[in-house]
JSON list of C-alpha atoms in Angstrom, two decimals:
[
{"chain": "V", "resi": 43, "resn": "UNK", "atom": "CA", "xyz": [-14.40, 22.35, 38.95]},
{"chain": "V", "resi": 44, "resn": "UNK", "atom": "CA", "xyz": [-17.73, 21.33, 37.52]},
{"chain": "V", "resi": 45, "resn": "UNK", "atom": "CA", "xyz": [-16.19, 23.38, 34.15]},
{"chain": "V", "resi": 46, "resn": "UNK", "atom": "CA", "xyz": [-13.61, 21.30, 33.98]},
{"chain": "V", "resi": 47, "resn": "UNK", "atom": "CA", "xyz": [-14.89, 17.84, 34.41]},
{"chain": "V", "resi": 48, "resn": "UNK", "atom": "CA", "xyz": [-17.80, 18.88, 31.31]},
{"chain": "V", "resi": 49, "resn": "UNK", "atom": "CA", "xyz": [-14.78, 20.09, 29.41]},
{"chain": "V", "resi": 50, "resn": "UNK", "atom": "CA", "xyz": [-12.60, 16.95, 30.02]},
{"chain": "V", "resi": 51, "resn": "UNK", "atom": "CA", "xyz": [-15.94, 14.44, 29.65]},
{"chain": "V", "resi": 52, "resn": "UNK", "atom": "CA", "xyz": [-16.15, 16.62, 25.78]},
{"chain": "V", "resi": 53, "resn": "UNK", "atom": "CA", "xyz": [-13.04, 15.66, 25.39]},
{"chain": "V", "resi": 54, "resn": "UNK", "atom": "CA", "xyz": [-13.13, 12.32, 26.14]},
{"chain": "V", "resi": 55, "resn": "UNK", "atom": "CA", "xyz": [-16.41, 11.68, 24.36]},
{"chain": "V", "resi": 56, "resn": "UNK", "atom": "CA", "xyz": [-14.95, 13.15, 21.25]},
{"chain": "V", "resi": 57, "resn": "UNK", "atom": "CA", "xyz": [-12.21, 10.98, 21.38]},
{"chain": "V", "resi": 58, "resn": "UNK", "atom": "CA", "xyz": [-14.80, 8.12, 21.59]},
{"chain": "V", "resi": 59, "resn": "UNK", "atom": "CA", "xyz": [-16.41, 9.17, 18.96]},
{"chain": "V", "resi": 60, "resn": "UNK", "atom": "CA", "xyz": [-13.08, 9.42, 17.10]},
{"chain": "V", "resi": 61, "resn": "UNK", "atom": "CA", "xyz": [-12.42, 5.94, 17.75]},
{"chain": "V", "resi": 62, "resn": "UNK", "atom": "CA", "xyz": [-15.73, 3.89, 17.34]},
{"chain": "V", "resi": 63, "resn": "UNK", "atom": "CA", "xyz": [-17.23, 5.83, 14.73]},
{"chain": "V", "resi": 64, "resn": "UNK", "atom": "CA", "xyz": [-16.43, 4.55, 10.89]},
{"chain": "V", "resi": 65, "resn": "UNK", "atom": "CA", "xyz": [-14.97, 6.58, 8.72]},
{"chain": "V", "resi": 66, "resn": "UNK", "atom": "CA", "xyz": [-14.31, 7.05, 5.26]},
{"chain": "V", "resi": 67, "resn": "UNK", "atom": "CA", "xyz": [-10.69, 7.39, 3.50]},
{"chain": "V", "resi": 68, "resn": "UNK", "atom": "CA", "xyz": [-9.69, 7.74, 0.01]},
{"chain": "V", "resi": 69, "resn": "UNK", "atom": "CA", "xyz": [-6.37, 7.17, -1.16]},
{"chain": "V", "resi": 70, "resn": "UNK", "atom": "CA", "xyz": [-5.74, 8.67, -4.72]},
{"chain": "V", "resi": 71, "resn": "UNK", "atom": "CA", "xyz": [-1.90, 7.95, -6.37]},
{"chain": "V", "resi": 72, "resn": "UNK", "atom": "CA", "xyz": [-1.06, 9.55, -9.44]},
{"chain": "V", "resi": 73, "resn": "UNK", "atom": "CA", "xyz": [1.88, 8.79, -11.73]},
{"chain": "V", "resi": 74, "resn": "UNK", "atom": "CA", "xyz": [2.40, 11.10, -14.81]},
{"chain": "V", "resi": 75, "resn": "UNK", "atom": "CA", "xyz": [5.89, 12.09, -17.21]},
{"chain": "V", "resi": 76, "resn": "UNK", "atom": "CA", "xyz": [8.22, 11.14, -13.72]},
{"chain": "V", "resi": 77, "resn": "UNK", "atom": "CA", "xyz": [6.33, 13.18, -11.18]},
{"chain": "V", "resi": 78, "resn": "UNK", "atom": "CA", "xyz": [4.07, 11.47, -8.50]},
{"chain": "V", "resi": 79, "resn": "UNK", "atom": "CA", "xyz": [1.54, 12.23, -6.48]},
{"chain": "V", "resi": 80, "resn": "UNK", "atom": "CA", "xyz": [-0.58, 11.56, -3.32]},
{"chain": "V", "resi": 81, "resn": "UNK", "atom": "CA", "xyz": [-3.53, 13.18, -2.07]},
{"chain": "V", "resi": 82, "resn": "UNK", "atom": "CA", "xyz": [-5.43, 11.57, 1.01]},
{"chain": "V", "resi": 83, "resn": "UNK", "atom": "CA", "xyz": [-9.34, 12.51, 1.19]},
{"chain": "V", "resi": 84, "resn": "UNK", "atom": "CA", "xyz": [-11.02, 11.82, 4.50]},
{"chain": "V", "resi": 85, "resn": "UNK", "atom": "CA", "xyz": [-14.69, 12.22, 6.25]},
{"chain": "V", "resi": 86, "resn": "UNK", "atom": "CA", "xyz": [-14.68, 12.87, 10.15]},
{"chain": "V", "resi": 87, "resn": "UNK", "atom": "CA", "xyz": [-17.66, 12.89, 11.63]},
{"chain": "V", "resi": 88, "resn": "UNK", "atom": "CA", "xyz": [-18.97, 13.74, 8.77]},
{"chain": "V", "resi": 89, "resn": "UNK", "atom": "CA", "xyz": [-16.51, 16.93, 7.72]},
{"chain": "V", "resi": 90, "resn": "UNK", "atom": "CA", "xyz": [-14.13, 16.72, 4.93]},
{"chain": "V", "resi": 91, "resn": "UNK", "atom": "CA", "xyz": [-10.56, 17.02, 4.58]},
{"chain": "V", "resi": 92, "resn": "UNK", "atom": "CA", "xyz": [-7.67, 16.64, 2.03]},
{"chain": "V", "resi": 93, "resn": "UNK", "atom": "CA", "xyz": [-4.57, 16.89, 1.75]},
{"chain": "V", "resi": 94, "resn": "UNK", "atom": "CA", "xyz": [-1.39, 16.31, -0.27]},
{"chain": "V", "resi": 95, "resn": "UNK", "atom": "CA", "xyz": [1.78, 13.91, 0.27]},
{"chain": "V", "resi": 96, "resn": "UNK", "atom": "CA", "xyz": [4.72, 14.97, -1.73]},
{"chain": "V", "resi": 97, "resn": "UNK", "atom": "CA", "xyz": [6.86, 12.40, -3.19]},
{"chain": "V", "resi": 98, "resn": "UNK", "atom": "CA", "xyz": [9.03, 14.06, -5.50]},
{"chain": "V", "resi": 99, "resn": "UNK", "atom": "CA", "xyz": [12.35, 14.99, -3.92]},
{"chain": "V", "resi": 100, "resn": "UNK", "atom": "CA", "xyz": [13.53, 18.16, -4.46]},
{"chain": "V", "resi": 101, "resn": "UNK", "atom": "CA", "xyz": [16.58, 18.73, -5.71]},
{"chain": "V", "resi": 102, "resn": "UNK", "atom": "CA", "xyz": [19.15, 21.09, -3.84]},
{"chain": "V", "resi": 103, "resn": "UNK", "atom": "CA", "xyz": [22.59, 21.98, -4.84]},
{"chain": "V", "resi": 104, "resn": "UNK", "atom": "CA", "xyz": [25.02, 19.57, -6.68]},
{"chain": "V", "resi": 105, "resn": "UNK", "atom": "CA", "xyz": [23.55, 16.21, -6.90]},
{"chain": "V", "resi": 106, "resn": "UNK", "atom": "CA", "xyz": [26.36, 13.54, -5.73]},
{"chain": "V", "resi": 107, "resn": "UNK", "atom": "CA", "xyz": [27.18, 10.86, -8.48]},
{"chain": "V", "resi": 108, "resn": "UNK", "atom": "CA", "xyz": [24.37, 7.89, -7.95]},
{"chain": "V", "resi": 109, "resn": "UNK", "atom": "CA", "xyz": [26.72, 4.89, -6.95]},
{"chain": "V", "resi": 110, "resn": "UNK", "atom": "CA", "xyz": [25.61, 2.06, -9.43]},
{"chain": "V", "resi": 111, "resn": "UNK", "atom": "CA", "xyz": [23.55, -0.53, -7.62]},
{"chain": "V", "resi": 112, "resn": "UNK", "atom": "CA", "xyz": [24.80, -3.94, -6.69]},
{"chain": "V", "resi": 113, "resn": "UNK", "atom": "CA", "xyz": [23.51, -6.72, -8.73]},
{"chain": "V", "resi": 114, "resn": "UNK", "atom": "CA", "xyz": [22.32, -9.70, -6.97]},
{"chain": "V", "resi": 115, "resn": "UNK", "atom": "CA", "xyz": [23.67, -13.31, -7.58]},
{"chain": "V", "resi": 116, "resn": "UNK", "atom": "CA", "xyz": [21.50, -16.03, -8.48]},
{"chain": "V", "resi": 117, "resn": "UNK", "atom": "CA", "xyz": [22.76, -17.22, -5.30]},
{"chain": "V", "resi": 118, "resn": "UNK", "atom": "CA", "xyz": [21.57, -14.60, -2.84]},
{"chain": "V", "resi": 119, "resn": "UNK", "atom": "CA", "xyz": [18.40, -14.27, -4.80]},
{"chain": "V", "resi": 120, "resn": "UNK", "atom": "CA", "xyz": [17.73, -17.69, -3.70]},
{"chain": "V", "resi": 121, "resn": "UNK", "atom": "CA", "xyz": [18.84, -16.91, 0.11]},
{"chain": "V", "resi": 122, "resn": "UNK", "atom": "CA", "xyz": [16.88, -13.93, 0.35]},
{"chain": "V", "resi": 123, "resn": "UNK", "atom": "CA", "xyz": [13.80, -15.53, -1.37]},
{"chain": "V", "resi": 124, "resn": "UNK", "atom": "CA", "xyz": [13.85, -18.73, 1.06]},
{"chain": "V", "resi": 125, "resn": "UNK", "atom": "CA", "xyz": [14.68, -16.44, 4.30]},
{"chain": "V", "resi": 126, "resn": "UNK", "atom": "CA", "xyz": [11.38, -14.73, 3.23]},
{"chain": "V", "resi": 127, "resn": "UNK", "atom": "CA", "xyz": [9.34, -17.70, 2.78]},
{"chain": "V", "resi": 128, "resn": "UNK", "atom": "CA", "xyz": [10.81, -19.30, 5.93]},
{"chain": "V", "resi": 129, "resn": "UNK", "atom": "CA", "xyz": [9.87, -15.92, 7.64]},
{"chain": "V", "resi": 130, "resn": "UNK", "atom": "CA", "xyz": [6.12, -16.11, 6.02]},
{"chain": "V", "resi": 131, "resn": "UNK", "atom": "CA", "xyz": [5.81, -19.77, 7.17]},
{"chain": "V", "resi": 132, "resn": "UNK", "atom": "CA", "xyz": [6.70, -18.48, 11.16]},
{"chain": "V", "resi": 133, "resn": "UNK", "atom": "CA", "xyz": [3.58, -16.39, 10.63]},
{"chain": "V", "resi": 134, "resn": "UNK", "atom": "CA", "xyz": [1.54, -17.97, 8.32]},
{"chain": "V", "resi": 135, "resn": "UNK", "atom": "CA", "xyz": [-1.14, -18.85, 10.93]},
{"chain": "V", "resi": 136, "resn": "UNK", "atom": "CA", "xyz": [-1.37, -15.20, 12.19]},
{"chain": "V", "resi": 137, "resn": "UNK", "atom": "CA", "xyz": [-1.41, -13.83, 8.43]},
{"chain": "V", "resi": 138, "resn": "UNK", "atom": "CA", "xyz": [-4.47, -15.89, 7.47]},
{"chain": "V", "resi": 139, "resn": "UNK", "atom": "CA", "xyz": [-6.21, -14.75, 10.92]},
{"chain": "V", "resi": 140, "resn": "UNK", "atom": "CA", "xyz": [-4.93, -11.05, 10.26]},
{"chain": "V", "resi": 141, "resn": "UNK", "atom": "CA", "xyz": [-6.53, -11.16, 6.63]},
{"chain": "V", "resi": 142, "resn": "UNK", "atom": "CA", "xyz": [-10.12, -12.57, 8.07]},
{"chain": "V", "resi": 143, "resn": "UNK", "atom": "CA", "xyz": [-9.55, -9.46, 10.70]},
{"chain": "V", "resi": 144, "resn": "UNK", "atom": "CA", "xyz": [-8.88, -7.09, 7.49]},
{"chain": "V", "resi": 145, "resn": "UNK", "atom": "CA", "xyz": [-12.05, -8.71, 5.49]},
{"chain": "V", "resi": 146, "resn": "UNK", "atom": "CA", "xyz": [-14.33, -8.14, 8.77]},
{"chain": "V", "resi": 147, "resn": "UNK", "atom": "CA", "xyz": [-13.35, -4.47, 10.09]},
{"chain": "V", "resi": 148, "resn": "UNK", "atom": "CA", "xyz": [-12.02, -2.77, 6.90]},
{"chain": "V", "resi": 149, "resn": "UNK", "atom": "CA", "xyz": [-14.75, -2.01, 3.43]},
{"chain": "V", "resi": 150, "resn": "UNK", "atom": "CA", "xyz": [-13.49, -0.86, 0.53]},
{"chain": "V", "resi": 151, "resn": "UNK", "atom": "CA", "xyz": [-15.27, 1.02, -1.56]},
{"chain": "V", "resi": 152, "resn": "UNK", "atom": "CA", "xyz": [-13.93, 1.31, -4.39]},
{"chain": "V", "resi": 153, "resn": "UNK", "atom": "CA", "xyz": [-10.62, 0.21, -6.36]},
{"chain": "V", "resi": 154, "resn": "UNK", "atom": "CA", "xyz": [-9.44, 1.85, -9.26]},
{"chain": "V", "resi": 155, "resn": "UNK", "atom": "CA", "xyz": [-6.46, 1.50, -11.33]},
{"chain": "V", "resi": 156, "resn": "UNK", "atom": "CA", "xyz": [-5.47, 2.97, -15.00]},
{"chain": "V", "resi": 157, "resn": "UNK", "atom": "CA", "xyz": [-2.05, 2.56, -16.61]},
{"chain": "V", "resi": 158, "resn": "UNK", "atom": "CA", "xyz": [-0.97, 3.97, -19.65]},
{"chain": "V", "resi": 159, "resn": "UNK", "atom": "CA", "xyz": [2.13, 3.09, -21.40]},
{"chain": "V", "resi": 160, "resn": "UNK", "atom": "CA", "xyz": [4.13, 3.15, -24.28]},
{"chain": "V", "resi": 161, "resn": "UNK", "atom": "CA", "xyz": [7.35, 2.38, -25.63]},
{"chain": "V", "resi": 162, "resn": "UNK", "atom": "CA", "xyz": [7.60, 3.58, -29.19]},
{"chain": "V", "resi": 163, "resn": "UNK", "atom": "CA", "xyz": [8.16, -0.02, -30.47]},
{"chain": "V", "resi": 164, "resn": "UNK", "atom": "CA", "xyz": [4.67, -1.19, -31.45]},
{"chain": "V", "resi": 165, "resn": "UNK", "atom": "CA", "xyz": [5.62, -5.09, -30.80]},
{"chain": "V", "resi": 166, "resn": "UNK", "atom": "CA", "xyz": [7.03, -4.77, -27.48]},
{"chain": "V", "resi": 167, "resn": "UNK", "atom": "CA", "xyz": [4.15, -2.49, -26.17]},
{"chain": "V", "resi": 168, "resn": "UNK", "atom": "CA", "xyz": [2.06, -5.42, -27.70]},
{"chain": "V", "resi": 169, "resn": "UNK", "atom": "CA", "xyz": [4.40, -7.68, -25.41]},
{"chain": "V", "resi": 170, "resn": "UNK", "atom": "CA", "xyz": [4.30, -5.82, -22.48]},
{"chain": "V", "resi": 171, "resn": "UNK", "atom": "CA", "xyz": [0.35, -5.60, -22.32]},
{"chain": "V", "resi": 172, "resn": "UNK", "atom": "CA", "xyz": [-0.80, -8.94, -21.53]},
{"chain": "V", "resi": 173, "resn": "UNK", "atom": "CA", "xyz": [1.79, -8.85, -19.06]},
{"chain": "V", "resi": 174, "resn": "UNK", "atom": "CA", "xyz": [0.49, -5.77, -17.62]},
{"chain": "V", "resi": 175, "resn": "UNK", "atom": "CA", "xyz": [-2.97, -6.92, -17.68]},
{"chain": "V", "resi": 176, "resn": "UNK", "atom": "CA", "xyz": [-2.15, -10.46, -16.08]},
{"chain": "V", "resi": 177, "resn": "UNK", "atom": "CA", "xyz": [0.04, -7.75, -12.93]},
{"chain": "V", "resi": 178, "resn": "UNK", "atom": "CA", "xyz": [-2.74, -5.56, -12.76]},
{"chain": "V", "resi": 179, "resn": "UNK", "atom": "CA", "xyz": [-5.60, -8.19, -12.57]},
{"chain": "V", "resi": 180, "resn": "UNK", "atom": "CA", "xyz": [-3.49, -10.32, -9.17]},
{"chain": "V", "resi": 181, "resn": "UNK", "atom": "CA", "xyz": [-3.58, -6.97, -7.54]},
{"chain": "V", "resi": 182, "resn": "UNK", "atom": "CA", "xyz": [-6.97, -6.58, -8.02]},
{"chain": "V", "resi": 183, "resn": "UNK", "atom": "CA", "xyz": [-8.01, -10.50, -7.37]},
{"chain": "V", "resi": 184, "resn": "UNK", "atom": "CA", "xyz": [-5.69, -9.74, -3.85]},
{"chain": "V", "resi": 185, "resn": "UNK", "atom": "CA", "xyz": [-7.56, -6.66, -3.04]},
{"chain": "V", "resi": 186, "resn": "UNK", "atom": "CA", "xyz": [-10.85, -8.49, -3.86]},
{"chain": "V", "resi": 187, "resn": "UNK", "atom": "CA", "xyz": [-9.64, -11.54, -1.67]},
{"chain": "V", "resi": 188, "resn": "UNK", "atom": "CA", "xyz": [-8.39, -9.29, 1.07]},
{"chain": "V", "resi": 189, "resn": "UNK", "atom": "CA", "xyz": [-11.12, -6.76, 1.73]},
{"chain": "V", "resi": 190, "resn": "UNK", "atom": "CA", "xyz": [-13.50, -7.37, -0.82]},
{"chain": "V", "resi": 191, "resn": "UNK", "atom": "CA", "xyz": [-14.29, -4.07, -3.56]},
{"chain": "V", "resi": 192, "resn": "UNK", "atom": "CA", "xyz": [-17.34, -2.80, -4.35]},
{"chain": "V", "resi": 193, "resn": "UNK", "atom": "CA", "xyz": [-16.80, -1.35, -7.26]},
{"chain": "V", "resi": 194, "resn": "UNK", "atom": "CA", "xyz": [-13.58, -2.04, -9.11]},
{"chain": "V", "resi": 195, "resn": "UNK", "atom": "CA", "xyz": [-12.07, -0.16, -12.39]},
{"chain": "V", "resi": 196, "resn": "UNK", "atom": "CA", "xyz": [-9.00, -1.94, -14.25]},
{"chain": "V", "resi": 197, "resn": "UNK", "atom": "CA", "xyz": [-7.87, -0.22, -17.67]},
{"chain": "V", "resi": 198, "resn": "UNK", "atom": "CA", "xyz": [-4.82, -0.61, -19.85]},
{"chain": "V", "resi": 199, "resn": "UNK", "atom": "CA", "xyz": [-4.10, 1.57, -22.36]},
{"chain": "V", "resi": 200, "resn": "UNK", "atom": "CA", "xyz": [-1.70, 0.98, -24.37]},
{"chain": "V", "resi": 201, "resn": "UNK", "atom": "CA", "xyz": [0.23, 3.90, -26.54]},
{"chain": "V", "resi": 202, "resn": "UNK", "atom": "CA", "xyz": [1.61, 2.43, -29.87]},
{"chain": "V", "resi": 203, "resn": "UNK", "atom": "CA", "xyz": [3.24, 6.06, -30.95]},
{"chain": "V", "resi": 204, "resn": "UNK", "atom": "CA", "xyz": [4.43, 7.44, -27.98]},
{"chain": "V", "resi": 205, "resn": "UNK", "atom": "CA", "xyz": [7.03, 6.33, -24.86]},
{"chain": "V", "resi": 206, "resn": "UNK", "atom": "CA", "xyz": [5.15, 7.26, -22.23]},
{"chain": "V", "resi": 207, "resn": "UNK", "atom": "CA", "xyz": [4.03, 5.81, -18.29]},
{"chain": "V", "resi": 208, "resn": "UNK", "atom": "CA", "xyz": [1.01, 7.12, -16.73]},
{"chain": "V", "resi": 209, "resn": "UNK", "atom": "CA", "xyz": [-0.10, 5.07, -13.59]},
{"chain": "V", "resi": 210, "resn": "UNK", "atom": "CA", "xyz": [-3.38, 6.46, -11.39]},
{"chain": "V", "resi": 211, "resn": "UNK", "atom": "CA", "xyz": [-4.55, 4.49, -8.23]},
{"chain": "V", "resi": 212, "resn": "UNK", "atom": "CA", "xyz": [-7.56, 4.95, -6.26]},
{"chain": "V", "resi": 213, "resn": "UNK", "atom": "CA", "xyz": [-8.89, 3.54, -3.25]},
{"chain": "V", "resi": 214, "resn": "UNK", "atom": "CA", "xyz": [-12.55, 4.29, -0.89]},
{"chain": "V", "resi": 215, "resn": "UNK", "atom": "CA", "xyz": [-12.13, 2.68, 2.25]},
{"chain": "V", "resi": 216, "resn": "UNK", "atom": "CA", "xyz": [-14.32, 2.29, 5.10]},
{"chain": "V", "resi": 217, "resn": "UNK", "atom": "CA", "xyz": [-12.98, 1.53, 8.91]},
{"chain": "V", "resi": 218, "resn": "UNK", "atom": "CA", "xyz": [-13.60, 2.87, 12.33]},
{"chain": "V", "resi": 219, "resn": "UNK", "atom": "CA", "xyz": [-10.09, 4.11, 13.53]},
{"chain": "V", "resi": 220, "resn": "UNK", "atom": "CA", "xyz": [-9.95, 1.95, 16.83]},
{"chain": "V", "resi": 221, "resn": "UNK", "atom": "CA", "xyz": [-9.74, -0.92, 14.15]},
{"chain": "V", "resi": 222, "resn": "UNK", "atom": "CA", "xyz": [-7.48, 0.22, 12.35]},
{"chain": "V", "resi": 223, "resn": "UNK", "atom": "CA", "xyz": [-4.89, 0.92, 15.22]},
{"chain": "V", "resi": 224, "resn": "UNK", "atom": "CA", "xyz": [-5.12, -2.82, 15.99]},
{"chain": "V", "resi": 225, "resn": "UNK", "atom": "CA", "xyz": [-4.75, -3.95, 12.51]},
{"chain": "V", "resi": 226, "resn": "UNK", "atom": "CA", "xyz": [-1.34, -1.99, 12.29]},
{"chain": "V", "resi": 227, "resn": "UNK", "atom": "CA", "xyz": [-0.08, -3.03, 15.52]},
{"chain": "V", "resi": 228, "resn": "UNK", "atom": "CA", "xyz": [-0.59, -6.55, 14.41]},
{"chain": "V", "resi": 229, "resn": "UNK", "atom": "CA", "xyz": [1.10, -6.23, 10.92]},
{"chain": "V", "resi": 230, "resn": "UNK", "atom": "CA", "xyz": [4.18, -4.27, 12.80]},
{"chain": "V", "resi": 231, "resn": "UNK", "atom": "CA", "xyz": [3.94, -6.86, 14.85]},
{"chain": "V", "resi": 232, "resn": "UNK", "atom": "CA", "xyz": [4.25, -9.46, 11.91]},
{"chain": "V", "resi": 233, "resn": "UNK", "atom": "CA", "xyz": [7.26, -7.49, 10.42]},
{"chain": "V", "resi": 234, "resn": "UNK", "atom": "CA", "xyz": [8.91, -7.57, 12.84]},
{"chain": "V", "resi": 235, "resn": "UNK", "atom": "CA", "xyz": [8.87, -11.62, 13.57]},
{"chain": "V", "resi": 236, "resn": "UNK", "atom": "CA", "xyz": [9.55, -12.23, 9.46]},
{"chain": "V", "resi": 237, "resn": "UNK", "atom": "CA", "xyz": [12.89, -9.19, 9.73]},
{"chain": "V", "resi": 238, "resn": "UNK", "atom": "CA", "xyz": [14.00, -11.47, 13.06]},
{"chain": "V", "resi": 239, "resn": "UNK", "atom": "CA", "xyz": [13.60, -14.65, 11.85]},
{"chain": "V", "resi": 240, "resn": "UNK", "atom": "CA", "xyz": [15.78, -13.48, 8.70]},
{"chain": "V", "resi": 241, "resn": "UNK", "atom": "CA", "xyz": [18.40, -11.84, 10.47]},
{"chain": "V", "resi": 242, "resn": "UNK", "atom": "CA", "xyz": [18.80, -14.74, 12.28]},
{"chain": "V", "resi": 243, "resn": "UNK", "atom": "CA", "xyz": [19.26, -17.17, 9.12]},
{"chain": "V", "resi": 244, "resn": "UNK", "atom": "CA", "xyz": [21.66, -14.29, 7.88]},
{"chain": "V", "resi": 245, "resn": "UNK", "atom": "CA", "xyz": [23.98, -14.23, 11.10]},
{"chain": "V", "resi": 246, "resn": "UNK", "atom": "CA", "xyz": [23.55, -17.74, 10.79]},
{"chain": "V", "resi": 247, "resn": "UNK", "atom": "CA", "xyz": [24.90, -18.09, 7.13]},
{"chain": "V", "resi": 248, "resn": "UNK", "atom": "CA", "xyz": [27.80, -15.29, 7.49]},
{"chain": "V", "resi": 249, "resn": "UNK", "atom": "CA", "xyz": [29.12, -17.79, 10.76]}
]
């Protein structure tokens, strides 16, 4: 008896432990010539792991004929872009309080992010750069806004000779896991209020 209440107060105080004690996850995304990658890096309690996420479907057999996607109308453009801003204004409060939660329990690191591209036509690479730089620099200012970088790495290099897409993300975060269970029960939480309140205007516009 006394065996098992030491082995079931391990066990509990190792979950503890699990929950309350911060821990540090790296997220590293890599996309190269159409292949893509994701390997998660983690510390425990101080032991590391790794491991991989594939992305890349395999394919088995006869591949159906892709059925050519629907192009929107201007018109439902417009509906779906005011049923999403009528869906963030029935949580805007919460989102500003979930983003001071995010800035207060989760660190990052470090924020890293390289693209490489090319499109063989030296004037519409020169095009496309200053709009990639302008993209890559919100994400960062977000990320900066949100949870506040330590270190952050922004590159663009552009490939006048070749057509080519290289993208490579990186992310260090820093959050006890108790934390980070309540952060994603609020955000599902969120979701789930924005995909109601648009379903609703949808039934609402079909009637």
């Amino acid at each position: 008896m006394l065996l098992l209440a030491a082995v079931l107060g391990g066990l509990l105080l190792l979950f503890l432990l699990l929950l309350f004690t911060p821990t540090l996850v790296g997220v590293d995304y890599l996309y190269q010539d159409k292949k893509q990658k994701v390997t998660i890096r983690f510390r425990l309690l101080g032991l590391p792991f790794s491991f991989r996420i594939p992305l890349d479907k395999k394919k088995k057999g006869k591949e159906k004929p892709k059925e050519e996607a629907k192009s929107l109308t201007p018109k439902e453009y417009i509906e779906i872009v005011k049923n999403l801003y009528d869906g963030y204004q029935a949580v805007k409060d919460d989102f500003y309080k979930l983003l001071s939660d995010i800035k207060q329990k989760l660190a990052c690191r470090e924020a890293y992010l390289t693209v490489r591209y090319g499109t063989k036509n030296p004037a519409v690479t020169g095009m496309l750069n200053g709009a990639i730089w302008t993209a890559s620099s919100l994400i960062f200012k977000v990320i900066d806004e949100t949870v506040g970088a330590e270190k952050k790495t922004l590159d663009v290099c552009p490939d006048f000779q070749n057509v080519c897409m290289c993208l490579h993300i990186k992310g260090t975060f820093c959050f006890k896991l108790f934390d980070a269970i309540r952060l994603v029960l609020k955000i599902r939480e969120m979701v789930n209020i924005v995909k109601s309140h648009t379903s609703r205007h949808n039934a609402e516009n079909a009637s």
